[in-house]
CSV table of C-alpha atoms (C1' of nucleotides) in Angstrom, one decimal:
chain,number,residue,atom,x,y,z
A,1,MET,CA,-119.5,37.6,188.7
A,2,GLN,CA,-115.8,38.4,188.3
A,3,LEU,CA,-115.0,41.9,186.9
A,4,HIS,CA,-111.8,43.1,185.3
A,5,PRO,CA,-111.6,46.9,185.6
A,6,ARG,CA,-108.8,48.3,183.4
A,7,HIS,CA,-108.7,52.0,184.5
A,8,ALA,CA,-110.4,54.7,186.5
A,9,TRP,CA,-113.3,56.5,184.9
A,10,ALA,CA,-112.5,60.0,186.2
A,11,VAL,CA,-110.7,61.3,183.1
A,12,THR,CA,-110.9,64.2,180.7
A,13,PRO,CA,-112.2,63.8,177.2
A,14,ARG,CA,-108.7,63.8,175.9
A,15,GLU,CA,-107.6,61.1,178.3
A,16,ALA,CA,-110.7,59.1,177.4
A,17,ILE,CA,-109.8,59.1,173.8
A,18,ALA,CA,-106.2,58.0,174.6
A,19,LEU,CA,-107.6,55.2,176.8
A,20,GLN,CA,-109.8,54.0,173.9
A,21,GLN,CA,-106.8,54.0,171.6
A,22,ASP,CA,-104.8,52.0,174.1
A,23,LEU,CA,-107.6,49.4,174.7
A,24,LYS,CA,-109.0,48.9,171.2
A,25,GLY,CA,-106.2,46.5,170.3
A,26,GLU,CA,-107.5,44.0,172.9
A,27,ILE,CA,-111.0,43.7,171.5
A,28,ASP,CA,-111.6,40.2,170.1
A,29,THR,CA,-114.2,40.1,167.3
A,30,GLY,CA,-113.1,36.8,165.8
A,31,ARG,CA,-114.7,34.3,168.1
A,32,PRO,CA,-117.8,32.4,167.0
A,33,LEU,CA,-120.5,31.8,169.6
A,34,ALA,CA,-122.8,28.9,168.8
A,35,LEU,CA,-126.5,29.4,169.6
A,36,PRO,CA,-126.7,26.0,171.5
A,37,ASP,CA,-124.2,27.5,173.9
A,38,VAL,CA,-126.3,30.5,174.6
A,39,ARG,CA,-128.6,29.9,177.5
A,40,LEU,CA,-128.4,33.1,179.6
A,41,VAL,CA,-128.7,36.4,177.8
A,42,ALA,CA,-128.4,39.7,179.7
A,43,GLY,CA,-129.8,43.0,178.6
A,44,VAL,CA,-128.0,46.2,179.6
A,45,ASP,CA,-129.4,49.7,179.7
A,46,VAL,CA,-129.0,53.1,181.5
A,47,SER,CA,-131.6,55.8,182.2
A,48,VAL,CA,-130.5,59.3,183.1
A,49,LYS,CA,-132.4,62.1,184.8
A,50,ASN,CA,-131.7,65.1,187.1
A,51,GLY,CA,-128.0,64.3,187.3
A,52,LEU,CA,-128.5,60.7,188.2
A,53,SER,CA,-127.9,57.6,186.2
A,54,ARG,CA,-129.5,54.2,186.8
A,55,ALA,CA,-128.2,51.0,185.3
A,56,ALA,CA,-130.2,47.9,184.9
A,57,VAL,CA,-129.0,44.5,183.9
A,58,VAL,CA,-131.6,41.8,183.3
A,59,VAL,CA,-130.5,38.2,182.9
A,60,THR,CA,-132.9,36.1,180.9
A,61,ARG,CA,-133.0,32.4,180.0
A,62,LEU,CA,-133.6,31.2,176.4
A,63,PRO,CA,-135.9,30.3,174.8
A,64,ASP,CA,-138.7,31.8,177.0
A,65,PHE,CA,-136.9,34.8,178.3
A,66,ALA,CA,-137.6,33.9,181.9
A,67,VAL,CA,-136.0,36.5,184.2
A,68,VAL,CA,-133.2,34.8,186.1
A,69,GLU,CA,-131.8,38.0,187.8
A,70,THR,CA,-132.2,41.7,187.8
A,71,VAL,CA,-129.6,44.1,189.2
A,72,LEU,CA,-129.8,47.9,189.5
A,73,ALA,CA,-127.3,50.6,190.4
A,74,THR,CA,-127.8,54.4,190.8
A,75,ARG,CA,-125.0,57.0,190.8
A,76,PRO,CA,-124.5,60.6,189.9
A,77,THR,CA,-123.9,61.1,186.2
A,78,PRO,CA,-120.2,61.7,186.0
A,79,PHE,CA,-119.6,62.8,182.4
A,80,PRO,CA,-121.5,64.7,179.7
A,81,TYR,CA,-122.9,63.0,176.7
A,82,VAL,CA,-120.1,63.2,174.0
A,83,PRO,CA,-120.6,61.2,170.8
A,84,GLY,CA,-117.9,58.5,170.9
A,85,LEU,CA,-117.3,58.7,174.7
A,86,LEU,CA,-120.5,57.2,175.9
A,87,SER,CA,-118.7,54.5,178.0
A,88,PHE,CA,-117.2,57.2,180.2
A,89,ARG,CA,-120.7,58.5,181.0
A,90,GLU,CA,-122.4,55.1,181.6
A,91,GLY,CA,-119.3,53.0,182.6
A,92,PRO,CA,-119.2,53.8,186.3
A,93,VAL,CA,-122.8,52.9,187.0
A,94,LEU,CA,-122.6,49.9,184.8
A,95,GLU,CA,-119.5,48.7,186.6
A,96,GLU,CA,-121.4,49.0,189.9
A,97,ALA,CA,-124.3,47.0,188.6
A,98,PHE,CA,-122.1,44.3,187.1
A,99,GLY,CA,-120.5,43.9,190.4
A,100,LYS,CA,-123.9,42.9,191.9
A,101,LEU,CA,-124.4,40.1,189.4
A,102,GLY,CA,-124.8,36.7,191.0
A,103,THR,CA,-125.2,34.8,187.8
A,104,GLU,CA,-122.9,34.6,184.8
A,105,PRO,CA,-124.6,35.4,181.5
A,106,ASP,CA,-123.4,33.7,178.4
A,107,VAL,CA,-123.7,37.0,176.5
A,108,PHE,CA,-124.6,40.6,177.2
A,109,ILE,CA,-126.5,42.8,174.8
A,110,PHE,CA,-126.0,46.6,175.1
A,111,ASP,CA,-128.0,49.6,174.1
A,112,GLY,CA,-125.3,51.2,172.1
A,113,MET,CA,-122.4,50.3,169.8
A,114,GLY,CA,-119.7,47.6,169.9
A,115,ILE,CA,-117.0,48.2,167.3
A,116,ALA,CA,-119.3,50.3,165.1
A,117,HIS,CA,-117.5,53.3,166.6
A,118,PRO,CA,-115.0,55.9,165.4
A,119,ARG,CA,-112.2,54.2,167.2
A,120,ARG,CA,-113.8,50.7,167.1
A,121,ILE,CA,-114.5,50.6,170.9
A,122,GLY,CA,-118.0,51.5,171.7
A,123,ILE,CA,-119.6,50.8,175.1
A,124,ALA,CA,-120.3,47.1,174.4
A,125,SER,CA,-116.7,46.5,173.5
A,126,HIS,CA,-115.3,48.6,176.3
A,127,MET,CA,-117.4,47.0,179.0
A,128,GLY,CA,-116.7,43.6,177.3
A,129,LEU,CA,-113.1,44.1,178.7
A,130,TRP,CA,-114.5,44.5,182.2
A,131,LEU,CA,-116.7,41.4,181.8
A,132,GLU,CA,-114.4,39.2,179.7
A,133,LYS,CA,-117.6,37.6,178.3
A,134,PRO,CA,-119.2,37.9,174.9
A,135,THR,CA,-120.9,41.3,174.4
A,136,ILE,CA,-123.0,42.7,171.6
A,137,GLY,CA,-123.7,46.3,170.6
A,138,CYS,CA,-127.3,47.0,169.6
A,139,GLY,CA,-127.8,50.6,168.6
A,140,LYS,CA,-131.1,52.2,167.6
A,141,THR,CA,-129.5,55.0,165.5
A,142,LEU,CA,-126.3,55.3,163.6
A,143,LEU,CA,-123.0,56.6,165.1
A,144,VAL,CA,-120.7,55.9,162.2
A,145,GLY,CA,-120.7,54.0,158.9
A,146,ARG,CA,-123.0,53.6,155.9
A,147,PHE,CA,-125.2,50.9,154.6
A,148,GLU,CA,-127.2,50.1,151.5
A,149,ALA,CA,-130.9,49.7,151.4
A,150,LEU,CA,-132.1,46.4,152.9
A,151,GLY,CA,-135.3,44.3,152.4
A,152,PRO,CA,-138.5,45.2,154.3
A,153,GLU,CA,-138.8,41.7,155.9
A,154,LYS,CA,-137.6,40.6,159.3
A,155,GLY,CA,-134.1,39.3,159.2
A,156,ALA,CA,-133.0,41.5,156.3
A,157,ALA,CA,-129.5,42.8,156.8
A,158,ALA,CA,-127.0,45.0,155.1
A,159,PRO,CA,-123.3,45.4,156.0
A,160,LEU,CA,-122.4,48.6,158.0
A,161,VAL,CA,-119.2,49.9,156.4
A,162,ASP,CA,-116.9,52.7,157.6
A,163,LYS,CA,-113.6,53.7,155.9
A,164,GLY,CA,-113.7,50.5,153.8
A,165,GLU,CA,-114.1,48.3,156.9
A,166,THR,CA,-117.2,46.2,157.8
A,167,ILE,CA,-118.0,47.2,161.4
A,168,GLY,CA,-121.5,45.7,161.8
A,169,VAL,CA,-124.8,45.3,160.1
A,170,ALA,CA,-128.1,47.2,159.8
A,171,LEU,CA,-130.5,44.5,160.9
A,172,ARG,CA,-134.3,44.5,160.4
A,173,THR,CA,-135.6,42.8,163.6
A,174,ARG,CA,-139.2,43.5,162.7
A,175,GLY,CA,-140.9,43.8,159.3
A,176,ARG,CA,-141.2,47.3,157.9
A,177,VAL,CA,-139.6,48.9,160.9
A,178,SER,CA,-136.3,50.8,160.9
A,179,PRO,CA,-133.3,48.5,161.5
A,180,VAL,CA,-131.1,48.3,164.5
A,181,PHE,CA,-127.3,48.4,164.2
A,182,ILE,CA,-125.6,45.3,165.4
A,183,SER,CA,-121.8,45.1,166.0
A,184,PRO,CA,-119.6,42.8,168.0
A,185,GLY,CA,-118.6,44.1,171.4
A,186,HIS,CA,-115.9,41.7,172.5
A,187,ARG,CA,-115.3,37.9,172.4
A,188,ILE,CA,-117.8,37.4,169.6
A,189,ASP,CA,-117.8,37.7,165.8
A,190,LEU,CA,-120.3,39.6,163.7
A,191,ALA,CA,-122.2,36.6,162.4
A,192,SER,CA,-122.7,35.3,165.9
A,193,ALA,CA,-123.8,38.7,167.2
A,194,VAL,CA,-126.5,38.8,164.5
A,195,ALA,CA,-127.6,35.3,165.2
A,196,VAL,CA,-127.8,35.9,168.9
A,197,THR,CA,-129.7,39.2,168.4
A,198,LEU,CA,-132.3,37.5,166.2
A,199,ALA,CA,-132.6,34.6,168.7
A,200,ALA,CA,-133.2,37.2,171.5
A,201,THR,CA,-135.9,39.1,169.5
A,202,THR,CA,-139.6,38.3,169.5
A,203,ARG,CA,-142.3,40.6,168.2
A,204,PHE,CA,-140.7,43.9,168.9
A,205,ARG,CA,-137.9,46.0,167.3
A,206,LEU,CA,-135.5,45.6,170.2
A,207,PRO,CA,-134.2,42.3,171.7
A,208,GLU,CA,-136.3,41.2,174.7
A,209,PRO,CA,-133.4,41.4,177.2
A,210,ILE,CA,-132.9,45.1,176.2
A,211,ARG,CA,-136.6,45.9,176.5
A,212,LEU,CA,-136.6,44.3,180.0
A,213,ALA,CA,-133.5,46.3,181.0
A,214,HIS,CA,-135.0,49.5,179.7
A,215,ALA,CA,-138.2,48.9,181.8
A,216,ALA,CA,-136.2,48.0,184.8
A,217,ALA,CA,-134.0,51.1,184.6
A,218,GLY,CA,-137.2,53.1,184.5
A,219,THR,CA,-137.3,56.9,184.0
A,220,LEU,CA,-135.9,57.8,187.4
B,1,DG,C1',-113.7,75.3,157.6
B,2,DC,C1',-118.3,72.3,157.4
B,3,DG,C1',-121.1,68.6,158.6
B,4,DA,C1',-122.0,64.4,161.6
B,5,DC,C1',-122.7,62.8,166.0
B,6,DA,C1',-124.6,55.7,170.2
B,7,DG,C1',-127.3,57.4,174.7
C,1,DA,C1',-131.1,60.1,177.1
C,2,DT,C1',-135.2,63.5,178.1
C,3,DC,C1',-138.8,66.8,176.7
C,4,DT,C1',-143.6,66.6,174.7
C,5,DT,C1',-149.6,66.1,171.7
C,6,DG,C1',-151.7,64.0,168.8
C,7,DT,C1',-152.3,60.1,166.0
C,8,DC,C1',-152.2,55.5,163.6
C,9,DG,C1',-152.9,50.5,164.4
C,10,DC,C1',-153.7,46.0,166.8
DNA sequence: GCGACAG
DNA sequence: ATCTTGTCGC
C-alpha cells in the first residue's frame, strides 16, 4: 500500500526529539472509526537480537482473524533503545515491511504507545503518518501517565492521565490480568481505539493480530 | 538534583 | 526487547 515517509531516520537523539515536536501537531485523534467499517486489522511487532531487527505485520480479517497477509523485513538495528524515541529504533524496519504490504488494512495495532507518550507521538502515532490510516497503540507497560484502580473483569477501563490530559486508557482485556495501555495513534479517537482493541481480543491479554505478529517476528 | 522510563 | 528456572493452572 501507499506510504508517506516524512523524514529520514538517521538522526541524533536531539534531532529525533525536534522531529517529534514538529510532527505531533499533525496527529489526528478526533476521528471516530465505526466497528462495522473495520474488516481488516493488522498487528505490528518487532523482535530484536544480535544487532538485527525483524518486523512483522500480520493482516487479519474479522471476525475470525483469518490471516490475509503476512509481511516480514529484517535490517540492522539502527538506534539504541531510548524511552520516548522507540520509533527511531523500529521505524526503519517497519517502513520496509509496510512497503511490502499488498493489502490495505482498515486499522493497525502497534506493540507500543500512540499519544500516551511524553510528546504525544509514540510509535503508533508516528507510523500513522507514514500509513495515513487509523493506528492504535497497545502497550504492555506504562511509559507516562497515571490511572486509578479498575475493576477485575474483562472490559474494565480507567482513563490514563498525564499533566491533566487524558492520553489513553488502562484496559483490562482479560479478567484478573494486568491491563494493557490503549491510546490513539493517528486518524482514530480514543473510544474507537478501545472498541477496536476489544473487538480484536479473544481469550488472551493481547489482541490477536499483535499475538500473530509477535509469533511471526520470532526471536531471530 | 532525583526518580521514571513503550520495546 | 532479551536473558533465564521453576512453578501455577487449564
